[in-house]
Structure formats: C-alpha cells, structure tokens
Amino acid sequence: MELKEKIEALKKQQDAVILAHYYVSDEVQAIADYIGDSFYLSKLAVSLNAKTLVVCGVSFMGESAKILNPEKKVLLPDSRADCAMAHMITPEKVAQLRAEHPAAAVVCYINSTAELKTCSDVCVTSANALSIVRALPNQEIIFIPDENLGRHIAAQLPEKQFIFNDGRCPIHAKITPEDIDRAKDAHPGAPVLAHPECTPAVLAKADYIGSTSGILQYATDHADTQYIIATECGIGYKLRTQNPTKEFFFVEPLPVCEDMKFITLEKIAHVLETGEGEVTLEEAMRRRANAPLERMLALAK
Ligand code: 13P
Ligand code: SF4
C-alpha cells in the first residue's frame, strides 16, 4: 500500500486528524486535514471531535494541543522537532522579573515550553499578541521569550512599559537588512512581507508585518504579482498553491527551520500505527499551563 493510503487507513482506524503548521514540508502539508499558524492550530484543536490529533510541527505545538485537550491522544511524529526559542528563558528568571516588577503581567509567546506557560499570565501568538496585550489592564508587560516580537508589539503600544527577554528565533534572527536590500534590488517593486520574529532592522524595511497566516492573507488579497518573503520557507507551499499566478521570492540565504522538517510521511504513519510519540504532561503542570492558554483564547474572541 502507498504511504498516503496507509496514513488514510490508519487515520480512520484511530479516529485521527492531521494538523500541520505552514513550516512543515510540502508533502506533509499536502496530506494534512488542516494547515495553519500557531493560533489557528490551538483554536482548532479544541473544536475537533476526533479522538487523536497528529500535530505536525514542533513540540510546543503538540504540548499546547494536549494542554487544551487532555482527553485526546496527541501524537508528535518526531519528538526531536523542537523550537529553540521555546527554551530561551528559565522559570527562575521569570520569577526574578516578577519580583522586580510586581504589577506587570507576564505575557508568554506560545513558542514556549509548558513549564514556562505555568509561570505566565497569558499566552499570545504572533496573530493575536497586539490585541491581547492592548486588552490587558496592566501598564507593565514582561514579554517572554521573544524579544523581537515583544519589541514589535511595544512599538505599537507606547502607553505600556515593556520588559524584554534576551530570546529570539535563530532562523528569523539570521535574516539581515542587507538580505532584504538584495531581494529588493533583484525584484524591484515587490512588497516585502515579514514575520514579527525578524529583527527590528529587518521589520523597518517591510511593507507588511504579520503571522504566517497574515502573510498568506496579505499575498492573497493584494493585486501585486510578486512578493519578497522574510520568514521560514515552508510557507511557500500555501503561498504558491493558493496564488498560482503570483511569484514569491524568499530572502537569501533561504530561512529553513530544520526542526519543522523532521516531520515526514513515514513518521506520521509510524506514530499512527504504534502510538509512539504520544504527548504526556503531568496533570498539575497541565492545568497550570492551561490557564494562560485559555485566557488567550478568551481574550482573542
Ligand atoms: P505563526 O504563529 O505566525 O505561524 O509563527 C509560528 C512560528 O514558529 C514562527 O517562527
Ligand atoms: Fe521556533 Fe523559529 Fe522554528 Fe518557528 S522558525 S519553530 S520560532 S525555531
């Protein structure tokens, strides 16, 4: 039996659906039941009736799905797929920042470990961070772990004071303003669409800044026929299939999140067949990590 057919049969057997982030490989996105950004995937996980969720992405995505859906079986096809930024602050450091700023809210990017979520007041994703931080009553905001996203939000909320953490996505942080300049020289007139995990110097050169789904929406809604993309290359699959008459040029060197590429069709079939790769969390930790995620979902409504 072909691998795709095998996955289809196993899905039926296990009452499973496949959720994929835009950064996983094309072949995985092609067989997924749902594809989306971090916010969409966490919202969706709550509304699905299937008994098993196969989360094709990095570990914080599988963890978030499990935290929000303790009764469901959540499978991660490769446990090595991890987001480096998710570990870029310690709970001890968060406690120290809280002691220094007792009136501040701790706002935690969803790209974080379950343990970090337990130390936080609310989670955000790149798609909802601005509206959620704006809605918080706190004047002071401790933003963890991504400094670049934090600074991007802070620039739009001058009425609030931000405390940043020294953390970043290694893939987005590697994109330089010179990379953008070179792409603009090669494709004059093409708008630059950038993810807010890029550095402020790169974002200053962007025509649009948004989450992966925001970038996709922008390119779909606008009449331009060429775009320069400053985010991970996996988004190219949806950009191209959804906009077959448009051209997309990624910054060079090409931004690749190797962890996202750990997910393959073989591994999806393997976890469905064996039950390996199940995400498990100690219940007390799960409950404490659930509170900031639920608050995010409530505030984002
Ligand atoms: P999105 O929520 O925009 O999909 O971002 C997730 C991510 O990991 C970006 O590097
Ligand atoms: Fe994490 Fe960066 Fe990979 Fe996104 S692209 S999952 S932030 S390492």
Short mmCIF file of C-alpha atoms and ligand atoms in Angstrom, two decimals:
data_model
loop_
_atom_site.label_atom_id
_atom_site.label_comp_id
_atom_site.label_asym_id
_atom_site.label_seq_id
_atom_site.Cartn_x
_atom_site.Cartn_y
_atom_site.Cartn_z
CA MET A 1 0.00 0.00 0.00
CA GLU A 2 1.27 3.51 -0.78
CA LEU A 3 2.27 5.58 2.22
CA LYS A 4 -0.50 8.13 1.72
CA GLU A 5 -3.13 5.39 1.52
CA LYS A 6 -1.67 3.76 4.60
CA ILE A 7 -1.96 7.05 6.52
CA GLU A 8 -5.56 7.46 5.35
CA ALA A 9 -6.44 3.96 6.55
CA LEU A 10 -4.68 4.47 9.89
CA LYS A 11 -6.47 7.79 10.39
CA LYS A 12 -9.84 6.07 10.05
CA GLN A 13 -8.77 3.24 12.33
CA GLN A 14 -7.53 5.63 15.04
CA ASP A 15 -10.19 8.34 14.56
CA ALA A 16 -7.34 10.75 13.89
CA VAL A 17 -6.91 14.08 12.13
CA ILE A 18 -3.65 15.61 10.93
CA LEU A 19 -2.85 19.21 11.86
CA ALA A 20 0.14 20.85 10.20
CA HIS A 21 1.97 24.13 10.63
CA TYR A 22 2.85 26.13 7.50
CA TYR A 23 6.57 25.43 8.06
CA VAL A 24 6.48 21.63 7.69
CA SER A 25 7.49 20.12 4.36
CA ASP A 26 5.24 20.38 1.29
CA GLU A 27 4.46 16.65 1.26
CA VAL A 28 3.24 16.77 4.86
CA GLN A 29 1.10 19.88 4.25
CA ALA A 30 -0.33 18.13 1.17
CA ILE A 31 -1.80 15.27 3.24
CA ALA A 32 -2.84 17.34 6.29
CA ASP A 33 -6.51 17.79 7.17
CA TYR A 34 -5.83 21.29 8.49
CA ILE A 35 -2.91 23.67 7.92
CA GLY A 36 -2.42 26.89 9.84
CA ASP A 37 -0.48 29.20 12.11
CA SER A 38 0.03 28.58 15.83
CA PHE A 39 -3.16 30.41 16.83
CA TYR A 40 -5.35 28.63 14.31
CA LEU A 41 -3.95 25.23 15.30
CA SER A 42 -4.53 25.76 19.02
CA LYS A 43 -8.06 27.12 18.47
CA LEU A 44 -8.87 24.30 16.12
CA ALA A 45 -7.58 21.56 18.42
CA VAL A 46 -10.32 22.49 20.91
CA SER A 47 -13.14 22.32 18.37
CA LEU A 48 -12.32 18.96 16.79
CA ASN A 49 -14.17 15.80 17.74
CA ALA A 50 -11.54 13.29 16.66
CA LYS A 51 -10.03 11.12 19.40
CA THR A 52 -6.47 11.51 18.09
CA LEU A 53 -4.62 14.61 16.89
CA VAL A 54 -1.41 14.19 14.93
CA VAL A 55 0.37 17.51 15.35
CA CYS A 56 2.89 18.11 12.57
CA GLY A 57 5.07 20.86 13.93
CA VAL A 58 7.44 21.45 16.83
CA SER A 59 6.92 20.21 20.38
CA PHE A 60 5.29 23.34 21.84
CA MET A 61 2.51 22.89 19.27
CA GLY A 62 1.89 19.30 20.36
CA GLU A 63 2.09 20.33 24.01
CA SER A 64 -0.39 23.18 23.52
CA ALA A 65 -2.84 20.81 21.80
CA LYS A 66 -2.53 18.36 24.72
CA ILE A 67 -2.80 21.07 27.40
CA LEU A 68 -6.05 22.31 25.84
CA ASN A 69 -7.39 18.78 25.16
CA PRO A 70 -6.35 16.44 27.96
CA GLU A 71 -8.88 13.80 26.93
CA LYS A 72 -7.48 13.49 23.40
CA LYS A 73 -4.49 11.48 22.31
CA VAL A 74 -1.93 13.88 20.82
CA LEU A 75 0.84 12.41 18.68
CA LEU A 76 4.02 14.20 17.66
CA PRO A 77 5.62 12.37 14.72
CA ASP A 78 9.18 13.26 15.80
CA SER A 79 10.00 14.24 19.38
CA ARG A 80 13.24 15.89 18.22
CA ALA A 81 11.22 18.63 16.49
CA ASP A 82 11.64 21.42 18.99
CA CYS A 83 11.63 25.24 18.84
CA ALA A 84 14.93 26.62 20.16
CA MET A 85 13.27 29.85 21.27
CA ALA A 86 10.80 27.95 23.47
CA HIS A 87 13.63 27.42 25.97
CA MET A 88 15.19 30.87 25.93
CA ILE A 89 14.23 31.91 29.45
CA THR A 90 14.10 29.96 32.72
CA PRO A 91 11.25 29.91 35.26
CA GLU A 92 13.77 31.30 37.79
CA LYS A 93 14.42 34.31 35.57
CA VAL A 94 10.66 34.87 35.16
CA ALA A 95 10.28 34.77 38.96
CA GLN A 96 13.09 37.31 39.30
CA LEU A 97 11.46 39.65 36.75
CA ARG A 98 8.12 39.31 38.55
CA ALA A 99 9.77 40.22 41.87
CA GLU A 100 11.32 43.31 40.24
CA HIS A 101 8.03 44.31 38.54
CA PRO A 102 5.19 43.12 40.81
CA ALA A 103 2.47 44.98 38.87
CA ALA A 104 3.49 43.57 35.49
CA ALA A 105 1.67 40.88 33.53
CA VAL A 106 3.84 38.06 32.19
CA VAL A 107 2.91 37.64 28.52
CA CYS A 108 4.25 34.41 27.07
CA TYR A 109 4.58 33.76 23.35
CA ILE A 110 3.07 30.34 22.60
CA ASN A 111 6.55 29.34 21.31
CA SER A 112 7.49 28.31 24.86
CA THR A 113 7.67 25.17 26.99
CA ALA A 114 4.69 24.04 29.09
CA GLU A 115 6.76 24.87 32.18
CA LEU A 116 7.19 28.49 31.05
CA LYS A 117 3.46 28.73 30.40
CA THR A 118 2.84 27.77 34.05
CA CYS A 119 4.77 30.93 35.10
CA SER A 120 2.75 33.20 32.81
CA ASP A 121 -0.47 35.22 32.99
CA VAL A 122 -1.47 34.91 29.37
CA CYS A 123 -0.19 33.34 26.17
CA VAL A 124 -0.14 35.06 22.80
CA THR A 125 0.70 34.12 19.24
CA SER A 126 2.05 36.42 16.55
CA ALA A 127 -1.50 36.68 15.17
CA ASN A 128 -3.13 37.95 18.38
CA ALA A 129 -0.33 39.45 20.53
CA LEU A 130 -1.18 43.08 19.79
CA SER A 131 -4.88 42.87 20.61
CA ILE A 132 -4.32 40.74 23.71
CA VAL A 133 -1.58 42.91 25.21
CA ARG A 134 -3.67 46.00 24.43
CA ALA A 135 -6.65 44.45 26.26
CA LEU A 136 -4.66 43.67 29.42
CA PRO A 137 -5.30 46.09 32.31
CA ASN A 138 -1.59 46.03 33.29
CA GLN A 139 0.60 49.00 32.36
CA GLU A 140 3.76 46.96 32.66
CA ILE A 141 4.35 43.91 30.46
CA ILE A 142 7.07 41.29 30.88
CA PHE A 143 7.25 39.79 27.39
CA ILE A 144 8.85 36.31 27.08
CA PRO A 145 10.68 34.63 25.39
CA ASP A 146 10.89 36.53 22.04
CA GLU A 147 12.45 39.98 22.22
CA ASN A 148 11.77 40.74 18.52
CA LEU A 149 8.03 40.06 18.70
CA GLY A 150 7.94 41.90 22.06
CA ARG A 151 9.57 45.00 20.59
CA HIS A 152 7.28 44.90 17.56
CA ILE A 153 4.21 44.91 19.85
CA ALA A 154 5.70 47.52 22.21
CA ALA A 155 6.26 49.93 19.32
CA GLN A 156 2.50 49.88 18.72
CA LEU A 157 1.55 50.32 22.38
CA PRO A 158 3.54 53.36 23.57
CA GLU A 159 1.22 53.72 26.57
CA LYS A 160 2.62 50.49 28.13
CA GLN A 161 6.07 49.78 29.54
CA PHE A 162 7.75 46.58 28.38
CA ILE A 163 10.42 44.43 29.96
CA PHE A 164 12.09 42.24 27.34
CA ASN A 165 13.92 38.95 27.47
CA ASP A 166 17.06 38.13 25.56
CA GLY A 167 15.49 35.42 23.34
CA ARG A 168 14.89 35.04 19.65
CA CYS A 169 14.15 32.60 16.83
CA PRO A 170 17.55 31.65 15.40
CA ILE A 171 16.08 31.28 11.93
CA HIS A 172 14.37 34.68 11.75
CA ALA A 173 17.17 36.45 13.64
CA LYS A 174 19.60 35.39 10.92
CA ILE A 175 17.78 37.43 8.27
CA THR A 176 19.63 40.74 7.83
CA PRO A 177 18.58 44.12 6.43
CA GLU A 178 21.17 43.52 3.68
CA ASP A 179 19.33 40.31 2.70
CA ILE A 180 16.19 42.41 2.26
CA ASP A 181 18.06 45.05 0.24
CA ARG A 182 19.46 42.38 -2.09
CA ALA A 183 16.00 40.88 -2.61
CA LYS A 184 14.55 44.35 -3.31
CA ASP A 185 17.29 45.04 -5.87
CA ALA A 186 16.58 41.72 -7.58
CA HIS A 187 12.78 42.22 -7.54
CA PRO A 188 12.09 45.95 -7.64
CA GLY A 189 8.59 46.94 -6.59
CA ALA A 190 7.76 43.62 -4.92
CA PRO A 191 6.36 44.24 -1.42
CA VAL A 192 8.31 42.73 1.49
CA LEU A 193 6.18 40.57 3.81
CA ALA A 194 7.96 39.77 7.10
CA HIS A 195 7.24 37.75 10.23
CA PRO A 196 7.49 39.74 13.50
CA GLU A 197 10.17 37.34 14.77
CA CYS A 198 12.57 39.18 12.44
CA THR A 199 14.82 41.86 13.94
CA PRO A 200 13.58 45.48 14.19
CA ALA A 201 16.11 46.47 11.46
CA VAL A 202 14.54 43.94 9.06
CA LEU A 203 10.98 44.85 10.07
CA ALA A 204 11.76 48.52 9.36
CA LYS A 205 12.18 47.53 5.69
CA ALA A 206 8.94 45.52 5.48
CA ASP A 207 5.74 46.63 3.75
CA TYR A 208 3.70 44.21 5.82
CA ILE A 209 4.47 42.51 9.16
CA GLY A 210 2.35 39.58 10.28
CA SER A 211 2.00 35.97 11.37
CA THR A 212 2.30 33.20 8.80
CA SER A 213 -1.46 33.32 8.16
CA GLY A 214 -1.28 37.13 7.96
CA ILE A 215 1.41 36.90 5.28
CA LEU A 216 -0.67 34.37 3.34
CA GLN A 217 -3.76 36.56 3.62
CA TYR A 218 -1.88 39.67 2.51
CA ALA A 219 -0.45 38.00 -0.58
CA THR A 220 -3.84 36.50 -1.45
CA ASP A 221 -5.75 39.77 -1.01
CA HIS A 222 -3.38 42.13 -2.83
CA ALA A 223 -3.06 42.70 -6.55
CA ASP A 224 0.77 42.68 -6.70
CA THR A 225 2.07 39.74 -8.70
CA GLN A 226 5.48 39.40 -6.97
CA TYR A 227 6.34 39.31 -3.25
CA ILE A 228 9.52 39.10 -1.18
CA ILE A 229 9.03 36.80 1.80
CA ALA A 230 11.00 37.13 5.05
CA THR A 231 10.01 34.06 7.03
CA GLU A 232 10.57 30.29 7.01
CA CYS A 233 10.42 28.75 3.52
CA GLY A 234 7.63 26.23 4.34
CA ILE A 235 5.01 28.96 3.91
CA GLY A 236 5.92 28.85 0.20
CA TYR A 237 3.74 25.76 -0.27
CA LYS A 238 0.48 27.54 0.60
CA LEU A 239 1.53 30.86 -0.90
CA ARG A 240 2.05 29.14 -4.25
CA THR A 241 -0.88 26.72 -4.23
CA GLN A 242 -3.28 29.45 -3.11
CA ASN A 243 -1.85 32.03 -5.56
CA PRO A 244 -0.75 30.12 -8.67
CA THR A 245 -0.46 33.26 -10.82
CA LYS A 246 1.81 35.11 -8.36
CA GLU A 247 5.56 34.81 -7.70
CA PHE A 248 7.17 34.53 -4.27
CA PHE A 249 10.85 35.23 -3.65
CA PHE A 250 12.33 34.21 -0.33
CA VAL A 251 15.22 36.14 1.16
CA GLU A 252 18.62 34.50 0.62
CA PRO A 253 20.09 32.55 2.33
CA LEU A 254 16.82 30.65 2.48
CA PRO A 255 15.36 30.56 6.05
CA VAL A 256 14.84 26.89 6.98
CA CYS A 257 13.66 25.61 10.38
CA GLU A 258 15.30 22.16 10.40
CA ASP A 259 13.15 21.06 13.34
CA MET A 260 9.95 21.53 11.33
CA LYS A 261 11.46 19.39 8.57
CA PHE A 262 11.90 16.42 10.93
CA ILE A 263 8.23 15.61 10.28
CA THR A 264 7.86 13.14 7.41
CA LEU A 265 5.10 10.95 6.00
CA GLU A 266 6.94 7.83 7.24
CA LYS A 267 6.94 9.16 10.81
CA ILE A 268 3.27 10.14 10.65
CA ALA A 269 2.41 6.60 9.58
CA HIS A 270 4.70 5.18 12.29
CA VAL A 271 3.12 7.07 15.21
CA LEU A 272 -0.38 6.30 13.98
CA GLU A 273 0.50 2.62 13.75
CA THR A 274 2.40 2.27 17.02
CA GLY A 275 1.04 5.03 19.27
CA GLU A 276 4.63 6.17 19.84
CA GLY A 277 5.26 9.91 20.16
CA GLU A 278 2.29 10.50 22.44
CA VAL A 279 2.48 13.84 24.28
CA THR A 280 2.05 13.36 28.01
CA LEU A 281 2.06 16.00 30.74
CA GLU A 282 1.81 15.72 34.47
CA GLU A 283 -1.78 16.82 35.34
CA ALA A 284 -0.89 19.60 37.81
CA MET A 285 1.52 21.12 35.28
CA ARG A 286 -1.05 20.72 32.51
CA ARG A 287 -3.70 22.56 34.49
CA ARG A 288 -1.37 25.44 35.35
CA ALA A 289 -0.19 25.71 31.74
CA ASN A 290 -3.80 25.61 30.56
CA ALA A 291 -4.82 28.82 32.37
CA PRO A 292 -2.78 31.27 30.20
CA LEU A 293 -3.76 29.40 27.03
CA GLU A 294 -7.47 29.52 27.91
CA ARG A 295 -7.09 33.20 28.75
CA MET A 296 -5.56 33.76 25.31
CA LEU A 297 -8.47 32.00 23.61
CA ALA A 298 -11.00 34.03 25.65
CA LEU A 299 -9.28 37.38 25.01
CA ALA A 300 -8.84 36.64 21.31
CA LYS A 301 -12.57 36.10 20.77
P1 13P B 1 2.99 31.68 13.43
O1 13P B 1 2.12 31.63 14.64
O2 13P B 1 2.99 33.01 12.75
O3 13P B 1 2.66 30.58 12.49
O4 13P B 1 4.50 31.51 13.90
C1 13P B 1 5.00 30.34 14.44
C2 13P B 1 6.45 30.26 14.38
O5 13P B 1 7.06 29.36 14.88
C3 13P B 1 7.15 31.33 13.69
O6 13P B 1 8.51 31.07 13.67
FE1 SF4 B 2 10.87 28.11 16.60
FE2 SF4 B 2 11.98 29.69 14.81
FE3 SF4 B 2 11.43 27.19 14.13
FE4 SF4 B 2 9.44 29.00 14.50
S1 SF4 B 2 11.01 29.01 12.92
S2 SF4 B 2 9.51 26.90 15.29
S3 SF4 B 2 10.28 30.21 16.18
S4 SF4 B 2 12.89 27.86 15.71
#
